PDB file of C-alpha atoms in Angstrom:
ATOM      1  CA  UNK A   1     -91.914 -64.685  59.047  1.00 59.00           C
ATOM      2  CA  UNK A   2     -90.996 -64.386  55.541  1.00 67.00           C
ATOM      3  CA  UNK A   3     -90.862 -60.930  53.841  1.00 70.00           C
ATOM      4  CA  UNK A   4     -90.878 -60.113  50.258  1.00 70.00           C
ATOM      5  CA  UNK A   5     -88.889 -57.098  48.817  1.00 66.00           C
ATOM      6  CA  UNK A   6     -90.365 -55.448  45.678  1.00 66.00           C
ATOM      7  CA  UNK A   7     -87.819 -55.351  43.194  1.00 69.00           C
ATOM      8  CA  UNK A   8     -89.525 -53.158  40.550  1.00 69.00           C
ATOM      9  CA  UNK A   9     -87.595 -50.030  40.760  1.00 67.00           C
ATOM     10  CA  UNK A  10     -85.361 -49.574  37.940  1.00 72.00           C
ATOM     11  CA  UNK A  11     -82.095 -47.653  38.715  1.00 71.00           C
ATOM     12  CA  UNK A  12     -82.067 -44.016  36.996  1.00 75.00           C
ATOM     13  CA  UNK A  13     -79.660 -43.032  34.310  1.00 77.00           C
ATOM     14  CA  UNK A  14     -77.316 -40.070  35.143  1.00 73.00           C
ATOM     15  CA  UNK A  15     -75.771 -37.592  32.647  1.00 76.00           C
ATOM     16  CA  UNK A  16     -72.094 -37.820  32.874  1.00 75.00           C
ATOM     17  CA  UNK A  17     -70.588 -34.441  33.552  1.00 75.00           C
ATOM     18  CA  UNK A  18     -67.164 -35.470  31.978  1.00 71.00           C
ATOM     19  CA  UNK A  19     -66.751 -36.933  28.451  1.00 69.00           C
ATOM     20  CA  UNK A  20     -65.416 -40.287  27.949  1.00 68.00           C
ATOM     21  CA  UNK A  21     -63.435 -39.257  24.874  1.00 69.00           C
ATOM     22  CA  UNK A  22     -59.643 -39.626  25.619  1.00 68.00           C
ATOM     23  CA  UNK A  23     -57.430 -36.558  24.547  1.00 70.00           C
ATOM     24  CA  UNK A  24     -54.007 -37.013  22.973  1.00 73.00           C
ATOM     25  CA  UNK A  25     -51.250 -37.514  25.171  1.00 75.00           C
ATOM     26  CA  UNK A  26     -48.485 -35.120  24.554  1.00 78.00           C
ATOM     27  CA  UNK A  27     -44.870 -36.151  23.916  1.00 80.00           C
ATOM     28  CA  UNK A  28     -41.802 -34.600  24.661  1.00 78.00           C
ATOM     29  CA  UNK A  29     -38.509 -35.299  23.217  1.00 78.00           C
ATOM     30  CA  UNK A  30     -35.447 -34.542  25.431  1.00 77.00           C
ATOM     31  CA  UNK A  31     -32.308 -34.660  23.396  1.00 75.00           C
ATOM     32  CA  UNK A  32     -29.908 -37.025  24.617  1.00 69.00           C
ATOM     33  CA  UNK A  33     -32.304 -39.151  26.778  1.00 71.00           C
ATOM     34  CA  UNK A  34     -30.774 -42.205  25.756  1.00 72.00           C
ATOM     35  CA  UNK A  35     -27.358 -41.431  25.664  1.00 69.00           C
ATOM     36  CA  UNK A  36     -25.364 -43.045  28.317  1.00 68.00           C
ATOM     37  CA  UNK A  37     -21.854 -42.629  27.116  1.00 67.00           C
ATOM     38  CA  UNK A  38     -19.008 -40.405  28.753  1.00 65.00           C
ATOM     39  CA  UNK A  39     -19.636 -37.385  26.594  1.00 61.00           C
ATOM     40  CA  UNK A  40     -23.419 -37.255  27.929  1.00 54.00           C
ATOM     41  CA  UNK A  41     -22.668 -34.000  29.990  1.00 56.00           C
ATOM     42  CA  UNK A  42     -20.751 -31.860  27.299  1.00 56.00           C
ATOM     43  CA  UNK A  43     -22.503 -29.004  25.348  1.00 52.00           C
ATOM     44  CA  UNK A  44     -22.611 -28.514  22.085  1.00 53.00           C
ATOM     45  CA  UNK A  45     -18.818 -27.229  21.789  1.00 53.00           C
ATOM     46  CA  UNK A  46     -17.528 -30.395  23.210  1.00 51.00           C
ATOM     47  CA  UNK A  47     -16.414 -28.843  26.573  1.00 54.00           C
ATOM     48  CA  UNK A  48     -17.957 -30.375  29.773  1.00 57.00           C
ATOM     49  CA  UNK A  49     -20.669 -28.400  31.166  1.00 55.00           C
ATOM     50  CA  UNK A  50     -19.340 -28.779  34.702  1.00 59.00           C
ATOM     51  CA  UNK A  51     -16.076 -27.097  33.240  1.00 65.00           C
ATOM     52  CA  UNK A  52     -17.956 -24.332  31.973  1.00 63.00           C
ATOM     53  CA  UNK A  53     -19.470 -23.669  35.302  1.00 67.00           C
ATOM     54  CA  UNK A  54     -16.273 -23.821  37.101  1.00 67.00           C
ATOM     55  CA  UNK A  55     -14.803 -21.477  35.161  1.00 69.00           C
ATOM     56  CA  UNK A  56     -18.004 -18.765  34.995  1.00 65.00           C
ATOM     57  CA  UNK A  57     -17.819 -19.262  39.119  1.00 67.00           C
ATOM     58  CA  UNK A  58     -14.054 -18.489  38.818  1.00 69.00           C
ATOM     59  CA  UNK A  59     -14.571 -15.314  36.777  1.00 64.00           C
ATOM     60  CA  UNK A  60     -17.597 -14.130  38.792  1.00 60.00           C
ATOM     61  CA  UNK A  61     -15.380 -14.553  42.324  1.00 61.00           C
ATOM     62  CA  UNK A  62     -12.280 -13.022  40.613  1.00 62.00           C
ATOM     63  CA  UNK A  63     -14.610  -9.828  39.446  1.00 58.00           C
ATOM     64  CA  UNK A  64     -16.122  -8.663  42.580  1.00 56.00           C
ATOM     65  CA  UNK A  65     -15.088  -9.198  45.919  1.00 58.00           C
ATOM     66  CA  UNK A  66     -18.379  -9.902  48.534  1.00 56.00           C
ATOM     67  CA  UNK A  67     -18.273  -8.022  51.603  1.00 62.00           C
ATOM     68  CA  UNK A  68     -19.933 -10.096  54.301  1.00 62.00           C
ATOM     69  CA  UNK A  69     -21.087  -8.966  57.750  1.00 63.00           C
ATOM     70  CA  UNK A  70     -19.186 -10.916  60.676  1.00 63.00           C
ATOM     71  CA  UNK A  71     -21.942 -13.107  62.265  1.00 64.00           C
ATOM     72  CA  UNK A  72     -22.041 -13.222  65.971  1.00 64.00           C
ATOM     73  CA  UNK A  73     -22.176 -10.622  69.044  1.00 58.00           C
ATOM     74  CA  UNK A  74     -20.701  -7.503  68.090  1.00 60.00           C
ATOM     75  CA  UNK A  75     -19.197  -6.597  71.770  1.00 64.00           C
ATOM     76  CA  UNK A  76     -17.179  -8.341  73.937  1.00 67.00           C
ATOM     77  CA  UNK A  77     -18.618  -8.739  77.582  1.00 67.00           C
ATOM     78  CA  UNK A  78     -16.177  -7.999  80.409  1.00 73.00           C
ATOM     79  CA  UNK A  79     -18.176  -9.145  83.439  1.00 75.00           C
ATOM     80  CA  UNK A  80     -18.283 -12.498  83.709  1.00 75.00           C
ATOM     81  CA  UNK A  81     -21.709 -12.508  85.319  1.00 75.00           C
ATOM     82  CA  UNK A  82     -23.348 -11.203  82.045  1.00 74.00           C
ATOM     83  CA  UNK A  83     -21.843 -13.598  79.892  1.00 75.00           C
ATOM     84  CA  UNK A  84     -23.968 -16.090  78.247  1.00 73.00           C
ATOM     85  CA  UNK A  85     -22.793 -19.810  79.246  1.00 72.00           C
ATOM     86  CA  UNK A  86     -25.978 -21.842  79.318  1.00 73.00           C
ATOM     87  CA  UNK A  87     -28.115 -22.256  76.147  1.00 79.00           C
ATOM     88  CA  UNK A  88     -31.569 -21.457  76.421  1.00 77.00           C
ATOM     89  CA  UNK A  89     -34.176 -24.052  76.427  1.00 82.00           C
ATOM     90  CA  UNK A  90     -37.311 -22.131  75.140  1.00 82.00           C
ATOM     91  CA  UNK A  91     -39.961 -23.359  72.916  1.00 87.00           C
ATOM     92  CA  UNK A  92     -40.481 -22.204  69.550  1.00 84.00           C
ATOM     93  CA  UNK A  93     -43.489 -20.832  70.216  1.00 89.00           C
ATOM     94  CA  UNK A  94     -42.250 -18.851  73.214  1.00 87.00           C
ATOM     95  CA  UNK A  95     -39.303 -17.561  71.124  1.00 85.00           C
ATOM     96  CA  UNK A  96     -41.773 -16.184  68.339  1.00 86.00           C
ATOM     97  CA  UNK A  97     -43.808 -14.186  70.567  1.00 88.00           C
ATOM     98  CA  UNK A  98     -40.624 -12.872  72.239  1.00 86.00           C
ATOM     99  CA  UNK A  99     -39.546 -11.748  68.653  1.00 85.00           C
ATOM    100  CA  UNK A 100     -42.900 -10.415  67.967  1.00 87.00           C
ATOM    101  CA  UNK A 101     -42.865  -8.467  71.373  1.00 87.00           C
ATOM    102  CA  UNK A 102     -39.656  -7.075  71.160  1.00 83.00           C
ATOM    103  CA  UNK A 103     -41.055  -4.865  68.145  1.00 84.00           C
ATOM    104  CA  UNK A 104     -43.515  -3.420  70.684  1.00 86.00           C
ATOM    105  CA  UNK A 105     -40.682  -2.658  73.479  1.00 85.00           C
ATOM    106  CA  UNK A 106     -40.375   1.120  73.557  1.00 85.00           C
ATOM    107  CA  UNK A 107     -36.777   0.633  75.146  1.00 84.00           C
ATOM    108  CA  UNK A 108     -35.667  -1.147  71.941  1.00 82.00           C
ATOM    109  CA  UNK A 109     -37.076   1.476  69.758  1.00 82.00           C
ATOM    110  CA  UNK A 110     -33.939   3.200  68.986  1.00 82.00           C
ATOM    111  CA  UNK A 111     -31.736  -0.275  68.735  1.00 80.00           C
ATOM    112  CA  UNK A 112     -29.990  -0.870  65.408  1.00 79.00           C
ATOM    113  CA  UNK A 113     -28.129  -3.586  66.325  1.00 81.00           C
ATOM    114  CA  UNK A 114     -29.553  -7.467  66.882  1.00 82.00           C
ATOM    115  CA  UNK A 115     -31.626  -7.737  70.172  1.00 83.00           C
ATOM    116  CA  UNK A 116     -30.310 -10.612  72.120  1.00 83.00           C
ATOM    117  CA  UNK A 117     -32.784 -13.277  73.646  1.00 84.00           C
ATOM    118  CA  UNK A 118     -30.946 -12.127  77.073  1.00 86.00           C
ATOM    119  CA  UNK A 119     -31.620  -8.595  76.718  1.00 87.00           C
ATOM    120  CA  UNK A 120     -35.524  -9.091  75.817  1.00 88.00           C
ATOM    121  CA  UNK A 121     -35.862 -11.033  78.895  1.00 89.00           C
ATOM    122  CA  UNK A 122     -33.971  -8.900  81.240  1.00 90.00           C
ATOM    123  CA  UNK A 123     -36.231  -5.787  79.758  1.00 90.00           C
ATOM    124  CA  UNK A 124     -39.471  -7.966  80.432  1.00 91.00           C
ATOM    125  CA  UNK A 125     -38.239  -8.417  84.002  1.00 91.00           C
ATOM    126  CA  UNK A 126     -37.439  -4.840  84.631  1.00 91.00           C
ATOM    127  CA  UNK A 127     -40.622  -3.729  83.394  1.00 90.00           C
ATOM    128  CA  UNK A 128     -42.576  -5.998  85.447  1.00 91.00           C
ATOM    129  CA  UNK A 129     -40.895  -5.038  88.446  1.00 92.00           C
ATOM    130  CA  UNK A 130     -41.686  -1.193  87.675  1.00 91.00           C
ATOM    131  CA  UNK A 131     -45.121  -1.617  86.735  1.00 91.00           C
ATOM    132  CA  UNK A 132     -46.431  -4.442  88.521  1.00 91.00           C
ATOM    133  CA  UNK A 133     -44.965  -4.401  92.102  1.00 91.00           C
ATOM    134  CA  UNK A 134     -45.361  -1.703  94.867  1.00 91.00           C
ATOM    135  CA  UNK A 135     -42.552   0.284  95.880  1.00 92.00           C
ATOM    136  CA  UNK A 136     -41.742  -1.663  98.764  1.00 93.00           C
ATOM    137  CA  UNK A 137     -41.670  -4.996  96.508  1.00 93.00           C
ATOM    138  CA  UNK A 138     -39.651  -3.136  94.149  1.00 93.00           C
ATOM    139  CA  UNK A 139     -36.842  -2.097  96.646  1.00 94.00           C
ATOM    140  CA  UNK A 140     -36.945  -5.626  98.104  1.00 94.00           C
ATOM    141  CA  UNK A 141     -36.601  -7.219  94.932  1.00 93.00           C
ATOM    142  CA  UNK A 142     -33.733  -4.889  93.612  1.00 92.00           C
ATOM    143  CA  UNK A 143     -31.915  -5.463  96.648  1.00 94.00           C
ATOM    144  CA  UNK A 144     -32.196  -9.416  96.267  1.00 94.00           C
ATOM    145  CA  UNK A 145     -31.371  -8.899  92.622  1.00 90.00           C
ATOM    146  CA  UNK A 146     -28.129  -6.740  93.846  1.00 92.00           C
ATOM    147  CA  UNK A 147     -27.074  -9.634  96.497  1.00 94.00           C
ATOM    148  CA  UNK A 148     -27.577 -12.374  93.986  1.00 91.00           C
ATOM    149  CA  UNK A 149     -25.114 -10.315  91.731  1.00 88.00           C
ATOM    150  CA  UNK A 150     -22.624  -9.804  94.398  1.00 91.00           C
ATOM    151  CA  UNK A 151     -22.894 -13.636  95.072  1.00 91.00           C
ATOM    152  CA  UNK A 152     -22.417 -14.491  91.658  1.00 87.00           C
ATOM    153  CA  UNK A 153     -19.258 -12.213  91.311  1.00 87.00           C
ATOM    154  CA  UNK A 154     -17.592 -13.691  94.418  1.00 88.00           C
ATOM    155  CA  UNK A 155     -18.387 -17.451  92.859  1.00 86.00           C
ATOM    156  CA  UNK A 156     -16.866 -16.446  89.485  1.00 82.00           C
ATOM    157  CA  UNK A 157     -13.573 -15.168  91.174  1.00 76.00           C
TER     158      UNK A 157
END
């Protein structure tokens, strides 16, 4: 079985969208491009650029002291039961959710200080207890939390 193919089809010619003419390349001259001696980093005045920067930095530092806020927790926690001793292991997605959610928690509306992760989780737990659980379950879970805090206080002493 021998098949023959007709090869009388001629390829079509396409109009080019872009011209083949090459544009001239721009040339940029950099002063001191091939200067590798010891004075390569000096400005026109003969002084070193790094020394000028250092002098400017000293002048700026001495002119106006910068007040910085202290980082970290602003208050000391007296009760060891509420002191943070473990690092949180939370995914970035959950942390972002909590950051966005804390803007909508009405209990934090008047808060001007930084709201800690601990405060957000504590408030979410309290809100869940108040909103979702019946009165008998609320009393029971509050009692269990109180018992757990008492045990923790005995353990830490």
